[in-house]
Amino acid sequence: MAICCPPRVDGPISSAPCFRGPARAIQDQPGPDRLSMVHTSRFEGSAPGGRCATHPTGYGQGETTMIDQIKSDLKTSMRARDKQRTNTLRLLIAAIKNAQIAKGGELDEQDYIALLSSEAKRRREAADAYRDGDRGELADQEEAELLIIQEYLPKQLTEDEVRAIAQEVIDAVQPSSPRQMGQVMGQVMPKLKGKFDGKAASGIVREVFNAAIS
């Protein structure tokens, strides 16, 4: 799904009920040539401003959609004069609206996860590129916005947890040939969707798989 990010636009923001998602205080570190990307947060935890609620049906399925929640969080960040979060949430709202237009309707939970995971990946790659180019301030900006994205994603897994999931699948498949790598990968990766970087996860799964058949 190709998502473009239009310019930031000030305007009235509607309020909405909230789900649970932790707030992070991040200092604004603007850069003149920042990449245009969007951001998000996790499905459970403590919401910005100490609010607390649950959303059992998932985004796009109940009365409260993610964009409603982000708009509500935007109002909170504006009242708190949190420039970093305000700018990030405005970009996110624009990206979600673009995705809705492209789809021709409301996004469901999997659409949101796919969008946010893609944007998180772009932020990581941008931060790495800036660090390699000795542009620490811009790298810090990308990483700060990445933290906000991750707040709206499902809780991220650790490498050890990814290894455990890969091993569980391998134990069930009992592979004896390198040709069964695709079978194992096909069962592991859906379990990690939105919870771990895909490229890094693939490397871990291959490592565990090769150790199992060696």
Short mmCIF file of C-alpha atoms in Angstrom, two decimals:
data_model
loop_
_atom_site.label_atom_id
_atom_site.label_comp_id
_atom_site.label_asym_id
_atom_site.label_seq_id
_atom_site.Cartn_x
_atom_site.Cartn_y
_atom_site.Cartn_z
CA MET A 1 0.00 0.00 0.00
CA ALA A 2 1.61 3.29 -1.05
CA ILE A 3 0.92 6.01 1.50
CA CYS A 4 1.90 9.62 0.93
CA CYS A 5 2.18 12.21 3.64
CA PRO A 6 0.61 15.60 2.82
CA PRO A 7 1.75 18.81 4.54
CA ARG A 8 0.81 19.28 8.15
CA VAL A 9 -2.46 21.15 8.47
CA ASP A 10 -3.80 22.93 11.50
CA GLY A 11 -7.52 22.69 12.05
CA PRO A 12 -10.26 21.57 14.42
CA ILE A 13 -9.75 18.13 15.85
CA SER A 14 -12.62 15.90 16.90
CA SER A 15 -12.51 14.03 20.17
CA ALA A 16 -13.14 10.33 20.71
CA PRO A 17 -12.99 7.63 23.36
CA CYS A 18 -9.63 6.05 23.94
CA PHE A 19 -7.94 2.69 24.13
CA ARG A 20 -4.91 1.94 26.24
CA GLY A 21 -1.50 3.10 25.05
CA PRO A 22 1.47 4.52 27.02
CA ALA A 23 2.64 8.08 26.56
CA ARG A 24 6.27 9.01 26.15
CA ALA A 25 7.71 12.50 26.74
CA ILE A 26 10.03 13.20 23.82
CA GLN A 27 11.84 16.47 23.16
CA ASP A 28 11.32 18.06 19.77
CA GLN A 29 14.47 17.95 17.66
CA PRO A 30 13.51 19.46 14.27
CA GLY A 31 15.69 18.90 11.24
CA PRO A 32 15.55 20.93 7.99
CA ASP A 33 15.40 17.93 5.69
CA ARG A 34 13.60 15.29 7.69
CA LEU A 35 12.03 12.44 5.81
CA SER A 36 8.23 12.65 5.63
CA MET A 37 6.89 9.66 7.54
CA VAL A 38 4.08 8.83 9.94
CA HIS A 39 3.73 7.36 13.38
CA THR A 40 1.63 5.33 15.80
CA SER A 41 1.23 3.41 19.10
CA ARG A 42 0.50 0.11 20.83
CA PHE A 43 -2.83 -1.51 21.51
CA GLU A 44 -2.58 -1.77 25.26
CA GLY A 45 -0.92 0.06 28.16
CA SER A 46 -1.49 3.48 29.75
CA ALA A 47 -2.81 6.16 27.44
CA PRO A 48 -1.40 9.71 27.26
CA GLY A 49 -2.68 11.85 30.06
CA GLY A 50 -3.23 8.87 32.33
CA ARG A 51 -6.45 7.83 30.58
CA CYS A 52 -7.36 4.18 30.70
CA ALA A 53 -9.78 2.19 28.60
CA THR A 54 -10.07 -0.98 26.58
CA HIS A 55 -11.00 -1.61 22.97
CA PRO A 56 -11.81 -5.32 22.75
CA THR A 57 -13.14 -5.35 19.20
CA GLY A 58 -10.01 -3.91 17.58
CA TYR A 59 -9.59 -0.78 15.46
CA GLY A 60 -12.04 -0.27 12.66
CA GLN A 61 -14.54 -2.72 14.14
CA GLY A 62 -16.03 -0.90 17.12
CA GLU A 63 -17.18 2.67 17.66
CA THR A 64 -13.65 3.97 18.26
CA THR A 65 -11.21 3.76 15.35
CA MET A 66 -7.52 4.44 15.55
CA ILE A 67 -7.89 7.78 13.81
CA ASP A 68 -10.48 8.80 16.42
CA GLN A 69 -8.04 7.86 19.14
CA ILE A 70 -5.16 9.71 17.51
CA LYS A 71 -7.30 12.83 17.18
CA SER A 72 -8.13 12.61 20.87
CA ASP A 73 -4.45 12.16 21.72
CA LEU A 74 -3.59 15.10 19.48
CA LYS A 75 -5.85 17.38 21.50
CA THR A 76 -4.07 16.21 24.65
CA SER A 77 -0.62 16.85 23.19
CA MET A 78 -1.64 20.29 21.97
CA ARG A 79 -2.89 21.23 25.44
CA ALA A 80 0.41 19.97 26.88
CA ARG A 81 2.38 21.98 24.27
CA ASP A 82 4.22 18.81 23.28
CA LYS A 83 5.49 19.82 19.83
CA GLN A 84 7.11 16.47 19.06
CA ARG A 85 3.97 14.46 19.71
CA THR A 86 1.68 17.03 18.11
CA ASN A 87 3.64 17.09 14.85
CA THR A 88 3.90 13.32 14.79
CA LEU A 89 0.20 12.73 15.39
CA ARG A 90 -0.77 15.21 12.69
CA LEU A 91 1.36 13.31 10.19
CA LEU A 92 -0.17 10.05 11.33
CA ILE A 93 -3.73 11.32 10.89
CA ALA A 94 -2.88 12.47 7.36
CA ALA A 95 -1.37 9.08 6.50
CA ILE A 96 -4.39 7.18 7.83
CA LYS A 97 -6.76 9.38 5.83
CA ASN A 98 -4.70 8.71 2.69
CA ALA A 99 -4.90 4.98 3.35
CA GLN A 100 -8.66 5.21 3.84
CA ILE A 101 -9.01 7.02 0.51
CA ALA A 102 -6.85 4.42 -1.23
CA LYS A 103 -8.92 1.61 0.24
CA GLY A 104 -12.24 3.36 -0.25
CA GLY A 105 -13.33 2.84 3.35
CA GLU A 106 -12.33 2.40 6.98
CA LEU A 107 -9.15 0.50 7.77
CA ASP A 108 -9.36 -2.67 9.83
CA GLU A 109 -6.92 -3.77 12.51
CA GLN A 110 -4.63 -5.60 10.08
CA ASP A 111 -4.53 -2.55 7.79
CA TYR A 112 -3.42 -0.38 10.69
CA ILE A 113 -0.75 -2.86 11.76
CA ALA A 114 0.59 -3.11 8.22
CA LEU A 115 0.68 0.67 7.85
CA LEU A 116 2.33 1.30 11.17
CA SER A 117 4.84 -1.53 10.76
CA SER A 118 5.88 -0.12 7.38
CA GLU A 119 6.32 3.37 8.78
CA ALA A 120 8.26 2.05 11.77
CA LYS A 121 10.61 0.26 9.39
CA ARG A 122 11.14 3.43 7.39
CA ARG A 123 12.02 5.33 10.56
CA ARG A 124 14.57 2.71 11.60
CA GLU A 125 16.17 2.77 8.18
CA ALA A 126 16.24 6.57 8.11
CA ALA A 127 17.81 6.72 11.58
CA ASP A 128 20.47 4.20 10.57
CA ALA A 129 21.24 6.16 7.40
CA TYR A 130 21.57 9.41 9.32
CA ARG A 131 23.86 7.78 11.89
CA ASP A 132 26.03 6.37 9.12
CA GLY A 133 26.22 9.86 7.65
CA ASP A 134 27.25 11.36 11.01
CA ARG A 135 24.01 13.31 11.31
CA GLY A 136 23.12 12.47 14.87
CA GLU A 137 20.48 15.14 15.39
CA LEU A 138 18.37 13.90 12.47
CA ALA A 139 18.86 10.30 13.60
CA ASP A 140 17.59 11.26 17.05
CA GLN A 141 14.52 12.84 15.44
CA GLU A 142 13.69 9.69 13.49
CA GLU A 143 14.16 7.53 16.58
CA ALA A 144 11.98 9.83 18.67
CA GLU A 145 9.18 9.53 16.14
CA LEU A 146 9.71 5.78 15.94
CA LEU A 147 8.98 5.55 19.66
CA ILE A 148 5.64 7.22 19.05
CA ILE A 149 4.85 4.80 16.22
CA GLN A 150 5.60 1.85 18.46
CA GLU A 151 3.13 3.07 21.06
CA TYR A 152 0.29 2.30 18.66
CA LEU A 153 1.63 -1.08 17.57
CA PRO A 154 1.14 -4.31 19.47
CA LYS A 155 3.73 -4.90 22.17
CA GLN A 156 7.05 -5.62 20.50
CA LEU A 157 8.74 -8.98 20.98
CA THR A 158 12.33 -9.46 22.09
CA GLU A 159 14.87 -11.47 20.09
CA ASP A 160 14.65 -14.27 22.65
CA GLU A 161 10.88 -14.40 22.23
CA VAL A 162 11.27 -14.58 18.44
CA ARG A 163 13.76 -17.42 18.83
CA ALA A 164 11.34 -19.26 21.10
CA ILE A 165 8.51 -18.92 18.58
CA ALA A 166 10.78 -20.13 15.77
CA GLN A 167 11.91 -23.10 17.85
CA GLU A 168 8.32 -24.01 18.70
CA VAL A 169 7.41 -24.14 15.01
CA ILE A 170 10.56 -26.09 14.15
CA ASP A 171 9.81 -28.62 16.87
CA ALA A 172 6.37 -29.12 15.34
CA VAL A 173 7.55 -29.33 11.73
CA GLN A 174 10.63 -31.44 12.46
CA PRO A 175 12.51 -30.26 9.33
CA SER A 176 15.21 -32.52 7.92
CA SER A 177 16.09 -30.59 4.75
CA PRO A 178 16.95 -26.98 3.84
CA ARG A 179 14.03 -27.17 1.41
CA GLN A 180 11.66 -26.97 4.41
CA MET A 181 12.85 -23.47 5.29
CA GLY A 182 9.87 -21.97 3.45
CA GLN A 183 7.44 -24.13 5.41
CA VAL A 184 8.91 -23.01 8.72
CA MET A 185 9.13 -19.36 7.67
CA GLY A 186 5.53 -19.43 6.47
CA GLN A 187 4.34 -20.50 9.91
CA VAL A 188 6.60 -18.25 11.99
CA MET A 189 6.28 -14.89 10.24
CA PRO A 190 2.49 -14.46 10.68
CA LYS A 191 2.99 -14.89 14.43
CA LEU A 192 5.43 -11.95 14.43
CA LYS A 193 3.50 -9.55 12.21
CA GLY A 194 3.52 -6.07 13.70
CA LYS A 195 5.50 -7.28 16.71
CA PHE A 196 9.04 -7.50 15.33
CA ASP A 197 10.96 -6.12 12.35
CA GLY A 198 10.43 -8.53 9.45
CA LYS A 199 13.98 -8.47 8.09
CA ALA A 200 15.53 -9.04 11.50
CA ALA A 201 13.00 -11.78 12.27
CA SER A 202 13.82 -13.58 9.03
CA GLY A 203 17.50 -13.66 9.98
CA ILE A 204 16.74 -15.07 13.42
CA VAL A 205 14.44 -17.76 12.02
CA ARG A 206 17.08 -18.82 9.49
CA GLU A 207 19.68 -19.03 12.24
CA VAL A 208 17.45 -21.23 14.42
CA PHE A 209 16.43 -23.34 11.42
CA ASN A 210 20.03 -23.96 10.29
CA ALA A 211 21.03 -24.97 13.81
CA ALA A 212 18.12 -27.42 13.94
CA ILE A 213 19.01 -29.27 10.72
CA SER A 214 22.78 -29.21 11.09
#
